[in-house]
């Protein structure tokens, strides 16, 4: 049986605040009939405005949702209300799911099996056939190189002329469009998001920092052939002539990924995997280029490895909600290549794992881990940390303080009221997202080991 989630975990699944409020309005037992829960499924019928009740069910192993209501929100208020009722121990256990629920679960398993078969066929070179488009790939490489060369010149001009003219919000539009034409979409996205820097008080320093990272990326891409040759000339170089040293291969891949040459999911899933019990520390949604990006942070209990699972959806459409904050999953993760591997895909799930506070470390140890990540990948802009024995404290700004030091909170955190209430002046274990501007608190745990979403 999957461990029952608490109220905070359920409400964290809601797509917006109105959905949270509406879900609480349909979470009373009197609204439901035919409810039940098994090891991996939850279902019930909710009284609505029509003559027929709405049928809602949840596959708890993912989770995934289904409801007969016409709502376009996902999960809808009925699925959330049913989960709230379950979290309050208001759903009786059943031996078998209802027929209509069993049919839906069977359909999901069939689709998953077919998808796994297609993925295996794609990953098999014998099935996928020889790669094509060599000339097209060469043309793209030339366009990208020309676009990044223009970016270098543009940055040099900005430093020579001064950054006072950057206060116009359309200052980077032309450059971003030219980088898109040069088929370097990731760099174009980084340039287009520079507008957000102007909203901060210390915008000149932050803008110069962003310019420095863009310059470092463009120079690194220009020197890729030189880096490959240099890394292959050492005494411990691979036997194949021209092959990069393994220590440099991840950095080379990361540079190309930051420019806009992505690694496919099939390539990632075909590589090695890491099995562990992964604590789901929290998530954050943000809008990027007319898409909603969801970051879900995990950390392995045995390996201590951090992981980031990314998903994207157009504004208004459902995002992946299969990783629930505060839960733990026994799973195999496949990591994207890089000098500081962080982004990952869930390759396989195993049995459910008991939830509880994630193992933490001191602020000093956490900073050492972040420093190692930055040494391997200078463009890292966030990293998950779990701090043990810290309390929220107010100095020049709010911070999470331990016995020998503390880490400042991100300005957007404001006054951390929920964290202060949970602490009551006593040390806590807190999961947070490190950023160059400070920590974004994600979750903490109460004295009974129950998660509190911050």
Short mmCIF file of C-alpha atoms in Angstrom, two decimals:
data_model
loop_
_atom_site.label_atom_id
_atom_site.label_comp_id
_atom_site.label_asym_id
_atom_site.label_seq_id
_atom_site.Cartn_x
_atom_site.Cartn_y
_atom_site.Cartn_z
CA UNK A 1 0.00 0.00 0.00
CA UNK A 2 1.36 3.42 -0.95
CA UNK A 3 1.80 5.64 2.10
CA UNK A 4 -1.03 8.12 2.40
CA UNK A 5 -0.13 11.69 1.45
CA UNK A 6 -0.89 14.62 3.71
CA UNK A 7 -2.90 17.74 2.93
CA UNK A 8 0.14 19.84 1.92
CA UNK A 9 1.29 17.23 -0.58
CA UNK A 10 -2.15 17.02 -2.19
CA UNK A 11 -2.60 20.79 -2.47
CA UNK A 12 0.89 21.08 -4.01
CA UNK A 13 -0.46 19.07 -6.98
CA UNK A 14 -3.06 21.74 -7.83
CA UNK A 15 -2.41 23.73 -11.02
CA UNK A 16 -3.36 27.03 -9.33
CA UNK A 17 -4.76 28.61 -6.16
CA UNK A 18 -8.43 28.56 -7.34
CA UNK A 19 -8.13 24.79 -7.89
CA UNK A 20 -6.88 24.37 -4.32
CA UNK A 21 -9.90 26.27 -2.97
CA UNK A 22 -12.35 24.40 -5.19
CA UNK A 23 -10.87 21.03 -4.19
CA UNK A 24 -11.42 21.76 -0.51
CA UNK A 25 -15.06 22.46 -1.33
CA UNK A 26 -15.59 18.93 -2.69
CA UNK A 27 -13.48 17.04 -0.14
CA UNK A 28 -16.24 16.30 2.39
CA UNK A 29 -17.50 12.70 2.70
CA UNK A 30 -21.07 13.77 1.91
CA UNK A 31 -20.06 14.71 -1.64
CA UNK A 32 -18.82 11.21 -2.48
CA UNK A 33 -20.19 7.74 -3.05
CA UNK A 34 -18.70 4.45 -4.26
CA UNK A 35 -15.29 5.42 -2.94
CA UNK A 36 -12.43 3.00 -2.39
CA UNK A 37 -8.67 2.60 -2.41
CA UNK A 38 -6.33 -0.30 -3.19
CA UNK A 39 -2.53 -0.52 -3.17
CA UNK A 40 -2.21 1.63 -6.28
CA UNK A 41 -5.62 3.12 -7.12
CA UNK A 42 -8.12 5.56 -5.59
CA UNK A 43 -11.61 6.22 -6.95
CA UNK A 44 -15.04 7.62 -6.22
CA UNK A 45 -18.14 9.34 -7.63
CA UNK A 46 -18.71 13.00 -6.77
CA UNK A 47 -22.12 14.66 -6.75
CA UNK A 48 -22.19 17.51 -9.27
CA UNK A 49 -24.76 19.84 -10.80
CA UNK A 50 -26.04 17.21 -13.27
CA UNK A 51 -28.04 14.06 -12.74
CA UNK A 52 -25.00 11.80 -13.03
CA UNK A 53 -22.11 12.06 -10.58
CA UNK A 54 -18.60 12.69 -11.86
CA UNK A 55 -16.35 9.64 -11.79
CA UNK A 56 -12.82 10.42 -10.60
CA UNK A 57 -9.90 8.05 -10.13
CA UNK A 58 -6.19 8.31 -9.42
CA UNK A 59 -3.37 5.91 -10.28
CA UNK A 60 -1.35 6.38 -7.10
CA UNK A 61 1.74 4.67 -8.49
CA UNK A 62 2.42 7.54 -10.92
CA UNK A 63 0.25 9.50 -10.00
CA UNK A 64 -2.12 9.94 -12.93
CA UNK A 65 -5.71 11.18 -12.95
CA UNK A 66 -8.98 10.69 -14.76
CA UNK A 67 -12.35 12.41 -14.28
CA UNK A 68 -15.54 12.57 -16.31
CA UNK A 69 -16.04 16.28 -15.59
CA UNK A 70 -15.49 18.83 -18.42
CA UNK A 71 -12.74 20.76 -16.59
CA UNK A 72 -9.59 21.54 -18.58
CA UNK A 73 -7.50 21.84 -15.44
CA UNK A 74 -5.33 18.88 -14.55
CA UNK A 75 -5.74 17.47 -12.01
CA UNK A 76 -9.28 18.77 -11.67
CA UNK A 77 -10.94 19.76 -8.39
CA UNK A 78 -12.69 16.37 -8.13
CA UNK A 79 -9.44 14.38 -8.31
CA UNK A 80 -7.86 16.76 -5.81
CA UNK A 81 -10.91 16.62 -3.53
CA UNK A 82 -10.81 12.82 -3.59
CA UNK A 83 -7.11 12.91 -2.67
CA UNK A 84 -7.85 15.32 0.18
CA UNK A 85 -10.53 12.93 1.47
CA UNK A 86 -8.01 10.06 1.27
CA UNK A 87 -5.36 12.14 3.06
CA UNK A 88 -7.84 12.60 5.94
CA UNK A 89 -8.31 8.80 6.13
CA UNK A 90 -11.82 9.11 4.74
CA UNK A 91 -11.62 6.43 2.02
CA UNK A 92 -12.15 2.75 2.92
CA UNK A 93 -9.75 0.09 1.66
CA UNK A 94 -11.00 -2.32 -1.03
CA UNK A 95 -9.77 -5.67 -2.31
CA UNK A 96 -10.23 -4.82 -6.00
CA UNK A 97 -10.84 -1.58 -7.91
CA UNK A 98 -14.24 -0.87 -9.43
CA UNK A 99 -14.72 -2.22 -12.95
CA UNK A 100 -14.44 1.18 -14.64
CA UNK A 101 -11.26 1.91 -12.69
CA UNK A 102 -9.72 -1.49 -13.54
CA UNK A 103 -10.45 -0.88 -17.23
CA UNK A 104 -8.64 2.48 -17.10
CA UNK A 105 -5.65 0.97 -15.29
CA UNK A 106 -5.40 -1.82 -17.89
CA UNK A 107 -5.43 0.73 -20.70
CA UNK A 108 -2.62 2.67 -19.01
CA UNK A 109 -0.50 -0.46 -18.63
CA UNK A 110 -1.04 -1.37 -22.30
CA UNK A 111 0.05 2.09 -23.44
CA UNK A 112 3.12 1.97 -21.17
CA UNK A 113 4.12 -1.42 -22.56
CA UNK A 114 3.78 -0.21 -26.16
CA UNK A 115 5.80 2.94 -25.38
CA UNK A 116 8.58 0.84 -23.82
CA UNK A 117 8.66 -1.36 -26.92
CA UNK A 118 8.93 1.67 -29.21
CA UNK A 119 11.69 3.18 -27.05
CA UNK A 120 13.67 -0.07 -27.12
CA UNK A 121 13.34 -0.24 -30.90
CA UNK A 122 14.51 3.36 -31.25
CA UNK A 123 17.51 2.77 -28.99
CA UNK A 124 18.55 -0.35 -30.93
CA UNK A 125 20.90 0.64 -33.78
CA UNK A 126 19.74 -2.36 -35.78
CA UNK A 127 16.19 -1.00 -35.69
CA UNK A 128 16.87 2.68 -36.04
CA UNK A 129 18.90 2.51 -39.24
CA UNK A 130 21.89 4.63 -40.26
CA UNK A 131 21.88 8.31 -39.30
CA UNK A 132 21.20 10.70 -42.12
CA UNK A 133 21.43 14.39 -42.83
CA UNK A 134 25.21 14.69 -42.60
CA UNK A 135 25.28 17.72 -44.89
CA UNK A 136 22.44 19.35 -42.99
CA UNK A 137 24.23 18.79 -39.67
CA UNK A 138 27.39 20.35 -41.10
CA UNK A 139 25.43 23.40 -42.26
CA UNK A 140 23.93 23.82 -38.81
CA UNK A 141 27.36 23.65 -37.20
CA UNK A 142 28.50 26.46 -39.51
CA UNK A 143 25.42 28.59 -38.73
CA UNK A 144 25.86 28.11 -34.98
CA UNK A 145 29.56 29.00 -35.16
CA UNK A 146 28.76 32.18 -37.11
CA UNK A 147 25.98 33.13 -34.68
CA UNK A 148 28.20 32.69 -31.63
CA UNK A 149 30.99 34.63 -33.31
CA UNK A 150 28.53 37.52 -33.74
CA UNK A 151 27.55 37.14 -30.07
CA UNK A 152 31.21 37.55 -29.05
CA UNK A 153 31.53 40.75 -31.08
CA UNK A 154 28.23 42.07 -29.69
CA UNK A 155 29.34 41.45 -26.11
CA UNK A 156 32.67 43.18 -26.75
CA UNK A 157 30.77 46.20 -28.08
CA UNK A 158 28.56 46.29 -24.98
CA UNK A 159 31.55 46.39 -22.67
CA UNK A 160 33.32 49.01 -24.81
CA UNK A 161 30.25 51.31 -25.02
CA UNK A 162 28.95 50.71 -21.48
CA UNK A 163 25.73 49.05 -20.34
CA UNK A 164 23.63 52.17 -19.71
CA UNK A 165 21.76 51.56 -22.99
CA UNK A 166 20.67 48.13 -21.74
CA UNK A 167 17.81 49.67 -19.75
CA UNK A 168 15.55 49.32 -22.82
CA UNK A 169 13.52 46.11 -22.56
CA UNK A 170 13.83 45.50 -26.32
CA UNK A 171 17.62 45.83 -26.19
CA UNK A 172 18.23 42.13 -26.80
CA UNK A 173 15.38 41.32 -29.21
CA UNK A 174 17.38 41.64 -32.41
CA UNK A 175 20.28 39.57 -31.09
CA UNK A 176 17.94 36.82 -29.85
CA UNK A 177 16.25 36.61 -33.27
CA UNK A 178 19.60 36.35 -35.05
CA UNK A 179 20.69 33.54 -32.71
CA UNK A 180 17.45 31.68 -33.48
CA UNK A 181 18.19 32.09 -37.20
CA UNK A 182 21.67 30.72 -36.44
CA UNK A 183 20.01 27.59 -34.93
CA UNK A 184 21.36 28.23 -31.43
CA UNK A 185 18.01 28.23 -29.58
CA UNK A 186 19.33 27.69 -26.06
CA UNK A 187 21.64 30.71 -26.27
CA UNK A 188 18.80 32.75 -27.82
CA UNK A 189 16.60 31.84 -24.85
CA UNK A 190 19.31 32.94 -22.40
CA UNK A 191 19.61 36.28 -24.20
CA UNK A 192 15.85 36.87 -24.34
CA UNK A 193 15.55 36.25 -20.58
CA UNK A 194 18.02 39.05 -19.77
CA UNK A 195 15.02 41.38 -19.52
CA UNK A 196 14.26 39.92 -16.09
CA UNK A 197 17.62 41.18 -14.78
CA UNK A 198 16.51 44.81 -15.20
CA UNK A 199 13.85 44.38 -12.51
CA UNK A 200 16.46 43.89 -9.77
CA UNK A 201 18.18 46.63 -7.77
CA UNK A 202 21.67 45.32 -8.51
CA UNK A 203 20.98 44.92 -12.22
CA UNK A 204 24.37 46.29 -13.46
CA UNK A 205 26.36 43.66 -11.54
CA UNK A 206 23.95 40.87 -12.47
CA UNK A 207 23.92 41.88 -16.14
CA UNK A 208 27.72 41.87 -16.29
CA UNK A 209 27.70 38.41 -14.71
CA UNK A 210 25.25 37.13 -17.33
CA UNK A 211 27.35 38.67 -20.11
CA UNK A 212 30.44 36.94 -18.70
CA UNK A 213 28.71 33.53 -18.76
CA UNK A 214 27.52 34.09 -22.36
CA UNK A 215 31.05 35.06 -23.39
CA UNK A 216 32.50 32.00 -21.66
CA UNK A 217 30.00 29.78 -23.50
CA UNK A 218 30.71 31.27 -26.93
CA UNK A 219 34.49 31.01 -26.42
CA UNK A 220 34.17 27.42 -25.17
CA UNK A 221 32.17 26.47 -28.27
CA UNK A 222 34.72 28.12 -30.57
CA UNK A 223 37.52 26.18 -28.89
CA UNK A 224 35.76 22.81 -28.93
CA UNK A 225 38.10 21.30 -31.60
CA UNK A 226 41.12 22.51 -29.65
CA UNK A 227 39.68 21.08 -26.41
CA UNK A 228 39.10 17.71 -28.06
CA UNK A 229 42.67 17.56 -29.37
CA UNK A 230 44.18 18.68 -26.06
CA UNK A 231 42.18 16.21 -24.00
CA UNK A 232 43.17 13.36 -26.27
CA UNK A 233 46.92 14.02 -26.13
CA UNK A 234 47.56 13.04 -22.48
CA UNK A 235 49.26 9.88 -21.34
CA UNK A 236 45.97 8.42 -20.15
CA UNK A 237 44.08 9.32 -23.33
CA UNK A 238 41.78 6.77 -24.99
CA UNK A 239 43.32 4.55 -27.62
CA UNK A 240 41.18 6.01 -30.41
CA UNK A 241 42.97 8.95 -31.99
CA UNK A 242 41.19 12.25 -31.45
CA UNK A 243 38.76 10.94 -28.84
CA UNK A 244 38.33 13.29 -25.86
CA UNK A 245 39.50 12.29 -22.42
CA UNK A 246 36.52 11.00 -20.37
CA UNK A 247 36.93 13.86 -17.90
CA UNK A 248 36.51 16.39 -20.73
CA UNK A 249 33.78 14.56 -22.63
CA UNK A 250 31.08 15.67 -20.17
CA UNK A 251 32.14 19.32 -20.43
CA UNK A 252 32.15 19.16 -24.23
CA UNK A 253 28.65 17.72 -24.19
CA UNK A 254 27.45 20.34 -21.72
CA UNK A 255 28.76 23.19 -23.90
CA UNK A 256 26.88 21.84 -26.91
CA UNK A 257 23.73 21.35 -24.84
CA UNK A 258 23.92 24.92 -23.51
CA UNK A 259 24.25 26.15 -27.09
CA UNK A 260 21.23 24.21 -28.31
CA UNK A 261 22.29 20.70 -29.36
CA UNK A 262 20.08 18.60 -27.08
CA UNK A 263 20.59 14.99 -26.07
CA UNK A 264 17.54 12.87 -26.94
CA UNK A 265 15.63 10.95 -24.30
CA UNK A 266 16.40 7.73 -26.15
CA UNK A 267 20.15 8.38 -25.85
CA UNK A 268 19.83 9.10 -22.13
CA UNK A 269 17.70 6.02 -21.41
CA UNK A 270 20.13 3.84 -23.37
CA UNK A 271 22.96 4.77 -20.99
CA UNK A 272 23.73 3.59 -17.47
CA UNK A 273 21.20 4.07 -14.70
CA UNK A 274 21.50 4.69 -10.95
CA UNK A 275 19.15 2.84 -8.62
CA UNK A 276 18.37 4.35 -5.24
CA UNK A 277 15.51 5.43 -3.02
CA UNK A 278 14.94 8.99 -4.23
CA UNK A 279 13.32 11.55 -1.93
CA UNK A 280 11.17 14.06 -3.85
CA UNK A 281 12.32 17.32 -2.26
CA UNK A 282 10.05 19.77 -4.03
CA UNK A 283 9.22 21.43 -7.30
CA UNK A 284 9.07 24.85 -8.93
CA UNK A 285 7.15 26.01 -12.00
CA UNK A 286 8.20 28.98 -14.11
CA UNK A 287 7.27 30.34 -17.52
CA UNK A 288 9.95 30.21 -20.19
CA UNK A 289 9.39 31.22 -23.81
CA UNK A 290 5.60 30.60 -23.74
CA UNK A 291 6.13 27.25 -22.00
CA UNK A 292 5.73 26.28 -18.35
CA UNK A 293 8.86 24.50 -17.12
CA UNK A 294 8.52 22.30 -14.06
CA UNK A 295 11.63 21.50 -12.03
CA UNK A 296 11.33 18.58 -9.62
CA UNK A 297 14.26 18.06 -7.26
CA UNK A 298 15.26 14.64 -5.90
CA UNK A 299 18.06 13.24 -3.77
CA UNK A 300 19.23 9.65 -3.36
CA UNK A 301 19.35 8.29 0.17
CA UNK A 302 22.22 5.85 -0.34
CA UNK A 303 24.21 7.63 -3.05
CA UNK A 304 23.55 11.18 -1.84
CA UNK A 305 23.22 12.19 -5.50
CA UNK A 306 21.00 15.12 -6.43
CA UNK A 307 18.73 14.89 -9.46
CA UNK A 308 16.51 17.21 -11.46
CA UNK A 309 13.54 15.96 -13.50
CA UNK A 310 12.37 18.58 -16.00
CA UNK A 311 9.06 18.68 -17.84
CA UNK A 312 7.48 21.26 -20.13
CA UNK A 313 3.97 22.11 -21.31
CA UNK A 314 2.32 25.03 -23.13
CA UNK A 315 0.68 27.59 -20.85
CA UNK A 316 -2.70 26.26 -19.69
CA UNK A 317 -1.93 22.59 -20.37
CA UNK A 318 -1.20 19.86 -17.83
CA UNK A 319 2.33 19.24 -16.60
CA UNK A 320 3.78 15.97 -15.41
CA UNK A 321 2.59 15.45 -11.82
CA UNK A 322 3.96 11.93 -11.31
CA UNK A 323 6.55 12.97 -8.69
CA UNK A 324 4.78 14.08 -5.52
CA UNK A 325 6.63 16.33 -3.09
CA UNK A 326 7.45 14.55 0.16
CA UNK A 327 7.22 11.03 -1.23
CA UNK A 328 10.06 8.62 -1.93
CA UNK A 329 10.45 6.23 -4.85
CA UNK A 330 12.68 3.25 -5.40
CA UNK A 331 13.69 3.88 -9.00
CA UNK A 332 16.40 3.76 -11.65
CA UNK A 333 17.38 7.23 -12.90
CA UNK A 334 19.22 7.84 -16.16
CA UNK A 335 21.31 11.02 -16.04
CA UNK A 336 22.03 13.37 -18.92
CA UNK A 337 25.78 13.50 -19.65
CA UNK A 338 27.81 16.36 -18.22
CA UNK A 339 30.66 17.23 -15.87
CA UNK A 340 28.19 17.64 -12.97
CA UNK A 341 25.33 15.29 -13.91
CA UNK A 342 22.06 16.60 -12.51
CA UNK A 343 19.20 16.41 -14.99
CA UNK A 344 17.73 12.91 -15.15
CA UNK A 345 14.88 10.76 -16.42
CA UNK A 346 13.01 8.13 -14.44
CA UNK A 347 13.95 4.97 -16.35
CA UNK A 348 12.16 2.39 -14.15
CA UNK A 349 10.15 2.36 -10.94
CA UNK A 350 10.25 -0.41 -8.36
CA UNK A 351 8.37 -0.94 -5.11
CA UNK A 352 7.07 2.00 -3.10
CA UNK A 353 9.46 3.35 -0.47
CA UNK A 354 8.62 4.82 2.95
CA UNK A 355 8.66 8.61 3.05
CA UNK A 356 10.39 10.67 5.71
CA UNK A 357 12.94 13.45 6.16
CA UNK A 358 15.72 13.35 3.59
CA UNK A 359 19.29 12.99 4.94
CA UNK A 360 20.82 16.45 5.36
CA UNK A 361 24.20 18.13 5.81
CA UNK A 362 25.62 21.33 7.27
CA UNK A 363 25.56 24.60 5.27
CA UNK A 364 29.33 24.32 4.88
CA UNK A 365 29.11 20.84 3.33
CA UNK A 366 26.29 21.98 1.07
CA UNK A 367 28.38 24.90 -0.21
CA UNK A 368 31.30 22.55 -0.90
CA UNK A 369 28.99 20.40 -3.02
CA UNK A 370 27.75 23.44 -4.95
CA UNK A 371 31.35 24.59 -5.49
CA UNK A 372 32.26 21.20 -7.00
CA UNK A 373 29.25 21.42 -9.31
CA UNK A 374 30.24 24.94 -10.46
CA UNK A 375 33.83 23.83 -11.04
CA UNK A 376 32.56 21.24 -13.50
CA UNK A 377 29.79 23.34 -15.04
CA UNK A 378 30.14 27.14 -14.64
CA UNK A 379 26.63 27.66 -16.05
CA UNK A 380 24.85 25.84 -13.19
CA UNK A 381 22.19 28.23 -11.90
CA UNK A 382 20.44 26.00 -9.36
CA UNK A 383 21.25 22.96 -7.24
CA UNK A 384 19.25 21.04 -4.61
CA UNK A 385 20.56 20.99 -1.05
CA UNK A 386 19.23 19.48 2.19
CA UNK A 387 20.34 21.28 5.35
CA UNK A 388 20.16 19.59 8.72
CA UNK A 389 19.86 21.36 12.07
CA UNK A 390 19.15 24.87 10.73
CA UNK A 391 16.74 27.56 11.89
CA UNK A 392 15.40 30.63 10.05
CA UNK A 393 17.17 33.73 11.37
CA UNK A 394 17.13 37.43 10.52
CA UNK A 395 20.41 39.28 10.02
CA UNK A 396 20.94 41.72 7.18
CA UNK A 397 18.55 39.36 5.39
CA UNK A 398 16.73 36.13 6.16
CA UNK A 399 18.90 33.03 6.23
CA UNK A 400 18.98 29.40 7.32
CA UNK A 401 21.54 29.35 10.11
CA UNK A 402 23.44 26.42 11.58
CA UNK A 403 25.88 26.21 14.52
CA UNK A 404 28.83 27.48 12.45
CA UNK A 405 27.23 29.60 9.74
CA UNK A 406 24.26 30.06 7.49
CA UNK A 407 23.03 30.57 3.93
CA UNK A 408 20.95 33.55 2.82
CA UNK A 409 17.46 33.08 1.40
CA UNK A 410 16.52 34.28 -2.08
CA UNK A 411 14.95 37.79 -2.05
CA UNK A 412 11.72 36.34 -3.48
CA UNK A 413 11.30 34.23 -0.32
CA UNK A 414 10.35 37.33 1.67
CA UNK A 415 9.57 36.59 5.30
CA UNK A 416 9.47 32.76 5.54
CA UNK A 417 6.32 32.56 7.66
CA UNK A 418 5.62 28.84 7.15
CA UNK A 419 9.23 27.98 7.94
CA UNK A 420 9.14 30.14 11.07
CA UNK A 421 5.90 28.49 12.21
CA UNK A 422 7.27 25.00 11.58
CA UNK A 423 10.50 25.78 13.41
CA UNK A 424 9.18 27.50 16.50
CA UNK A 425 12.80 28.38 17.22
CA UNK A 426 13.98 24.76 17.01
CA UNK A 427 16.39 23.34 14.39
CA UNK A 428 14.86 21.75 11.29
CA UNK A 429 15.83 19.72 8.25
CA UNK A 430 15.09 21.92 5.22
CA UNK A 431 15.29 21.08 1.52
CA UNK A 432 16.02 24.09 -0.67
CA UNK A 433 17.10 25.07 -4.16
CA UNK A 434 20.46 26.85 -4.19
CA UNK A 435 20.73 29.77 -6.64
CA UNK A 436 23.43 32.44 -7.00
CA UNK A 437 21.05 34.92 -5.28
CA UNK A 438 20.20 32.69 -2.32
CA UNK A 439 18.19 29.65 -1.26
CA UNK A 440 14.60 29.00 -2.34
CA UNK A 441 13.05 26.86 0.44
CA UNK A 442 11.18 23.81 -0.86
CA UNK A 443 10.11 21.60 2.03
CA UNK A 444 10.68 20.82 5.68
CA UNK A 445 9.45 18.08 8.02
CA UNK A 446 7.64 18.20 11.36
CA UNK A 447 8.51 16.22 14.49
CA UNK A 448 6.53 13.22 13.19
CA UNK A 449 8.39 13.16 9.88
CA UNK A 450 5.50 14.59 7.86
CA UNK A 451 6.41 16.87 4.99
CA UNK A 452 5.51 20.57 5.00
CA UNK A 453 5.56 22.22 1.58
CA UNK A 454 7.05 25.73 1.84
#
